[in-house]
Amino acid sequence: MKNGTRIAIIVTGAVATLVAAGLVAIGGLALWGDSQKDSEGYLTTSTHRFEADTRALATENLDLDLGDADWIAQTNDLGDVRIAATSRDGKPLFVGIARTSDVESYLADVPHTTLTEMESSPFRADYARHSGQRHPVSPEHAGIWAASTHGNGQQAVDWHIEDGDWSVVVMNADGSLGVDADINAGAKVPFLDELGWSAIGSGSFALIVGIGLFVLAGRRSRTDAVTPAAAA
């Protein structure tokens, strides 16, 4: 076997082995993620405390541009998100998702707080406080929400994502001052189990191919070394 051919086989074997390692890692991550889902199929973040001394706590504009992925909006499970909040002071909570422009109108001249930045490890949340003098209309009667829930105990709102500019609002159900809640977010990510096993299977096959190529290159190398000696 020529040196160039043997080198090509070795390089191909190395690439196949690297691809195999990547696929196995992806498969393992997918299976781990699937094992972390709750009973309703949501993959959920850790729960963290969010608080404000104003009448509402809102996220900044969440710009969702699905583009070529707009088929997600037509899928039953993929694209489902959940925001869950539990009051830390026992007050009934309201959780809603609405167009950002509608939220801005609803909270105009209402003292409210905007979540501007968040880091997960370690957890840190930055806020911007907006002053105002107005008491908002009861949120459950605002008529702007694409999805909402309110009441005592944990409140979880489920929403299927759509294109556009959206904001999440958490406030006391009566619009009173002081929002203090433990909040987490989750999303349905179906097919993780299938993706995990498919990736591991493909990775195993690529690994076998890589090892086979290494063995072939080594065997050919020994054959080439023996042939001249035999001829002599």
CSV table of C-alpha atoms in Angstrom, one decimal:
chain,number,residue,atom,x,y,z
A,1,MET,CA,0.0,0.0,0.0
A,2,LYS,CA,1.4,3.4,-0.9
A,3,ASN,CA,2.1,5.8,2.0
A,4,GLY,CA,-0.4,8.3,0.6
A,5,THR,CA,-3.2,5.8,0.6
A,6,ARG,CA,-2.3,4.6,4.1
A,7,ILE,CA,-2.3,8.2,5.4
A,8,ALA,CA,-5.6,8.8,3.8
A,9,ILE,CA,-7.1,5.8,5.5
A,10,ILE,CA,-5.6,6.8,8.9
A,11,VAL,CA,-7.0,10.4,8.5
A,12,THR,CA,-10.4,9.0,7.5
A,13,GLY,CA,-10.4,6.7,10.5
A,14,ALA,CA,-9.5,9.6,12.8
A,15,VAL,CA,-12.3,11.7,11.4
A,16,ALA,CA,-14.8,8.9,11.8
A,17,THR,CA,-13.7,8.4,15.4
A,18,LEU,CA,-14.1,12.1,16.2
A,19,VAL,CA,-17.5,12.1,14.6
A,20,ALA,CA,-18.4,9.0,16.7
A,21,ALA,CA,-17.4,10.7,19.9
A,22,GLY,CA,-19.5,13.7,19.1
A,23,LEU,CA,-22.5,11.7,18.2
A,24,VAL,CA,-22.2,9.6,21.4
A,25,ALA,CA,-21.9,12.7,23.5
A,26,ILE,CA,-25.0,14.3,21.8
A,27,GLY,CA,-26.9,11.1,22.3
A,28,GLY,CA,-25.9,10.9,26.0
A,29,LEU,CA,-26.9,14.6,26.5
A,30,ALA,CA,-30.3,14.0,24.8
A,31,LEU,CA,-31.0,10.9,26.9
A,32,TRP,CA,-30.0,12.9,30.1
A,33,GLY,CA,-32.3,15.7,29.1
A,34,ASP,CA,-35.2,13.3,28.4
A,35,SER,CA,-34.7,11.8,32.0
A,36,GLN,CA,-35.0,15.4,33.4
A,37,LYS,CA,-38.5,16.0,32.0
A,38,ASP,CA,-41.4,16.3,34.4
A,39,SER,CA,-44.5,14.1,34.3
A,40,GLU,CA,-46.1,16.4,31.6
A,41,GLY,CA,-43.0,16.3,29.4
A,42,TYR,CA,-41.5,19.7,30.2
A,43,LEU,CA,-37.8,20.3,30.5
A,44,THR,CA,-37.7,22.9,33.3
A,45,THR,CA,-35.1,25.4,34.5
A,46,SER,CA,-34.1,25.7,38.2
A,47,THR,CA,-36.5,27.8,40.3
A,48,HIS,CA,-35.2,31.3,41.3
A,49,ARG,CA,-36.6,34.2,43.4
A,50,PHE,CA,-37.6,37.3,41.5
A,51,GLU,CA,-38.9,40.4,43.4
A,52,ALA,CA,-39.9,44.0,42.9
A,53,ASP,CA,-41.4,46.7,45.1
A,54,THR,CA,-43.6,47.8,42.3
A,55,ARG,CA,-47.0,46.6,41.0
A,56,ALA,CA,-45.7,44.3,38.3
A,57,LEU,CA,-42.6,42.5,37.1
A,58,ALA,CA,-42.2,42.1,33.4
A,59,THR,CA,-39.6,40.8,31.0
A,60,GLU,CA,-38.1,42.9,28.3
A,61,ASN,CA,-39.3,42.4,24.8
A,62,LEU,CA,-38.9,38.7,23.7
A,63,ASP,CA,-38.5,38.9,20.0
A,64,LEU,CA,-39.6,35.6,18.5
A,65,ASP,CA,-38.7,35.3,14.8
A,66,LEU,CA,-39.3,31.7,13.7
A,67,GLY,CA,-38.4,32.4,10.1
A,68,ASP,CA,-37.9,29.1,8.3
A,69,ALA,CA,-38.8,27.3,11.6
A,70,ASP,CA,-42.4,28.6,11.5
A,71,TRP,CA,-43.4,24.9,11.2
A,72,ILE,CA,-42.8,24.7,14.9
A,73,ALA,CA,-46.0,26.7,15.4
A,74,GLN,CA,-47.9,24.0,13.6
A,75,THR,CA,-46.5,21.2,15.9
A,76,ASN,CA,-48.5,20.0,18.8
A,77,ASP,CA,-45.8,19.7,21.4
A,78,LEU,CA,-42.6,21.3,20.0
A,79,GLY,CA,-42.8,25.0,20.9
A,80,ASP,CA,-44.9,24.6,24.0
A,81,VAL,CA,-43.5,26.7,26.9
A,82,ARG,CA,-44.6,27.0,30.5
A,83,ILE,CA,-44.0,29.8,33.1
A,84,ALA,CA,-44.7,28.7,36.7
A,85,ALA,CA,-44.7,31.1,39.6
A,86,THR,CA,-45.3,30.7,43.3
A,87,SER,CA,-45.9,33.7,45.7
A,88,ARG,CA,-43.4,33.9,48.6
A,89,ASP,CA,-45.8,36.0,50.7
A,90,GLY,CA,-49.0,34.1,50.2
A,91,LYS,CA,-50.7,36.7,47.9
A,92,PRO,CA,-52.7,35.4,44.9
A,93,LEU,CA,-50.6,35.8,41.8
A,94,PHE,CA,-51.3,36.6,38.2
A,95,VAL,CA,-49.0,35.3,35.3
A,96,GLY,CA,-49.6,36.4,31.8
A,97,ILE,CA,-48.0,36.5,28.3
A,98,ALA,CA,-49.0,39.3,25.9
A,99,ARG,CA,-47.7,41.3,23.0
A,100,THR,CA,-45.0,43.7,24.2
A,101,SER,CA,-46.9,46.7,22.8
A,102,ASP,CA,-50.0,45.7,24.8
A,103,VAL,CA,-48.0,45.2,28.0
A,104,GLU,CA,-46.4,48.6,27.6
A,105,SER,CA,-49.8,50.2,27.1
A,106,TYR,CA,-51.2,48.3,30.1
A,107,LEU,CA,-48.3,49.3,32.4
A,108,ALA,CA,-48.0,52.9,31.1
A,109,ASP,CA,-47.7,55.3,34.2
A,110,VAL,CA,-47.9,52.2,36.4
A,111,PRO,CA,-45.0,51.7,38.7
A,112,HIS,CA,-43.4,48.5,37.4
A,113,THR,CA,-40.1,46.7,37.2
A,114,THR,CA,-38.5,45.2,34.1
A,115,LEU,CA,-36.1,42.2,34.1
A,116,THR,CA,-33.3,43.4,32.0
A,117,GLU,CA,-30.7,40.7,32.3
A,118,MET,CA,-30.3,37.3,34.0
A,119,GLU,CA,-27.5,34.9,34.5
A,120,SER,CA,-28.0,31.3,35.6
A,121,SER,CA,-24.7,30.2,37.2
A,122,PRO,CA,-24.4,31.8,39.6
A,123,PHE,CA,-27.9,33.2,39.5
A,124,ARG,CA,-28.2,36.9,39.1
A,125,ALA,CA,-31.0,39.1,38.0
A,126,ASP,CA,-30.8,42.8,37.0
A,127,TYR,CA,-33.9,45.1,37.0
A,128,ALA,CA,-34.9,48.5,35.7
A,129,ARG,CA,-37.5,50.3,37.8
A,130,HIS,CA,-40.2,52.5,36.1
A,131,SER,CA,-42.1,55.0,38.1
A,132,GLY,CA,-45.8,55.9,37.8
A,133,GLN,CA,-48.9,57.0,39.7
A,134,ARG,CA,-51.6,54.8,38.2
A,135,HIS,CA,-53.2,51.7,39.6
A,136,PRO,CA,-53.6,49.2,36.7
A,137,VAL,CA,-56.9,47.5,35.7
A,138,SER,CA,-57.2,44.1,37.3
A,139,PRO,CA,-54.9,42.0,35.1
A,140,GLU,CA,-57.5,39.2,34.6
A,141,HIS,CA,-59.8,41.8,33.0
A,142,ALA,CA,-57.1,43.5,30.9
A,143,GLY,CA,-58.1,41.5,27.8
A,144,ILE,CA,-54.6,41.6,26.3
A,145,TRP,CA,-53.2,38.1,27.2
A,146,ALA,CA,-52.4,35.4,24.8
A,147,ALA,CA,-52.2,33.1,27.8
A,148,SER,CA,-52.7,33.8,31.5
A,149,THR,CA,-53.6,32.3,34.9
A,150,HIS,CA,-54.2,33.6,38.4
A,151,GLY,CA,-54.9,32.4,41.9
A,152,ASN,CA,-53.4,31.0,45.1
A,153,GLY,CA,-50.5,28.6,45.2
A,154,GLN,CA,-48.3,27.8,42.2
A,155,GLN,CA,-49.6,29.4,39.0
A,156,ALA,CA,-48.4,27.9,35.7
A,157,VAL,CA,-49.3,29.3,32.3
A,158,ASP,CA,-48.8,27.2,29.2
A,159,TRP,CA,-48.3,28.9,25.8
A,160,HIS,CA,-47.5,27.7,22.3
A,161,ILE,CA,-45.0,30.1,20.8
A,162,GLU,CA,-45.8,32.5,18.0
A,163,ASP,CA,-43.9,35.0,15.9
A,164,GLY,CA,-43.8,38.5,17.3
A,165,ASP,CA,-42.7,40.6,20.2
A,166,TRP,CA,-43.8,39.2,23.6
A,167,SER,CA,-43.5,39.9,27.3
A,168,VAL,CA,-44.2,37.9,30.4
A,169,VAL,CA,-45.8,39.7,33.3
A,170,VAL,CA,-46.0,38.5,36.9
A,171,MET,CA,-48.0,40.5,39.4
A,172,ASN,CA,-50.2,40.2,42.4
A,173,ALA,CA,-53.7,39.4,41.2
A,174,ASP,CA,-55.1,42.6,42.7
A,175,GLY,CA,-52.4,44.7,41.3
A,176,SER,CA,-51.0,45.7,44.7
A,177,LEU,CA,-47.4,46.8,45.3
A,178,GLY,CA,-44.7,44.3,46.0
A,179,VAL,CA,-44.2,41.2,43.8
A,180,ASP,CA,-42.2,38.4,45.4
A,181,ALA,CA,-42.2,35.0,43.7
A,182,ASP,CA,-40.3,31.9,42.9
A,183,ILE,CA,-40.3,31.4,39.1
A,184,ASN,CA,-39.2,28.8,36.7
A,185,ALA,CA,-39.6,28.2,32.9
A,186,GLY,CA,-40.0,25.1,30.9
A,187,ALA,CA,-40.3,23.9,27.4
A,188,LYS,CA,-41.5,20.7,25.7
A,189,VAL,CA,-38.7,19.1,23.7
A,190,PRO,CA,-40.2,16.0,22.2
A,191,PHE,CA,-38.1,13.3,20.5
A,192,LEU,CA,-35.2,13.5,22.9
A,193,ASP,CA,-35.3,9.8,23.6
A,194,GLU,CA,-35.4,8.9,19.8
A,195,LEU,CA,-32.7,11.5,19.1
A,196,GLY,CA,-30.5,10.1,21.9
A,197,TRP,CA,-30.6,6.5,20.8
A,198,SER,CA,-30.3,7.4,17.1
A,199,ALA,CA,-27.2,9.5,17.8
A,200,ILE,CA,-25.6,6.7,20.0
A,201,GLY,CA,-26.4,4.1,17.3
A,202,SER,CA,-24.9,6.3,14.6
A,203,GLY,CA,-21.9,7.1,16.8
A,204,SER,CA,-21.3,3.4,17.5
A,205,PHE,CA,-21.3,2.6,13.8
A,206,ALA,CA,-18.9,5.5,13.0
A,207,LEU,CA,-16.6,4.3,15.8
A,208,ILE,CA,-16.6,0.7,14.3
A,209,VAL,CA,-15.7,2.2,10.9
A,210,GLY,CA,-12.9,4.3,12.4
A,211,ILE,CA,-11.4,1.4,14.3
A,212,GLY,CA,-11.7,-0.8,11.2
A,213,LEU,CA,-9.8,1.8,9.1
A,214,PHE,CA,-7.1,2.0,11.7
A,215,VAL,CA,-6.8,-1.8,11.8
A,216,LEU,CA,-6.7,-1.9,8.0
A,217,ALA,CA,-4.0,0.7,7.8
A,218,GLY,CA,-1.9,-1.1,10.4
A,219,ARG,CA,-2.3,-4.5,8.7
A,220,ARG,CA,-1.4,-3.0,5.3
A,221,SER,CA,1.7,-1.4,6.9
A,222,ARG,CA,2.9,-4.8,8.3
A,223,THR,CA,2.2,-6.4,4.9
A,224,ASP,CA,4.2,-3.8,3.1
A,225,ALA,CA,7.1,-4.3,5.5
A,226,VAL,CA,7.1,-8.1,5.1
A,227,THR,CA,6.9,-8.2,1.3
A,228,PRO,CA,10.3,-6.6,0.6
A,229,ALA,CA,11.9,-9.0,3.2
A,230,ALA,CA,10.3,-12.0,1.6
A,231,ALA,CA,11.4,-10.9,-1.8
A,232,ALA,CA,15.0,-10.5,-0.6
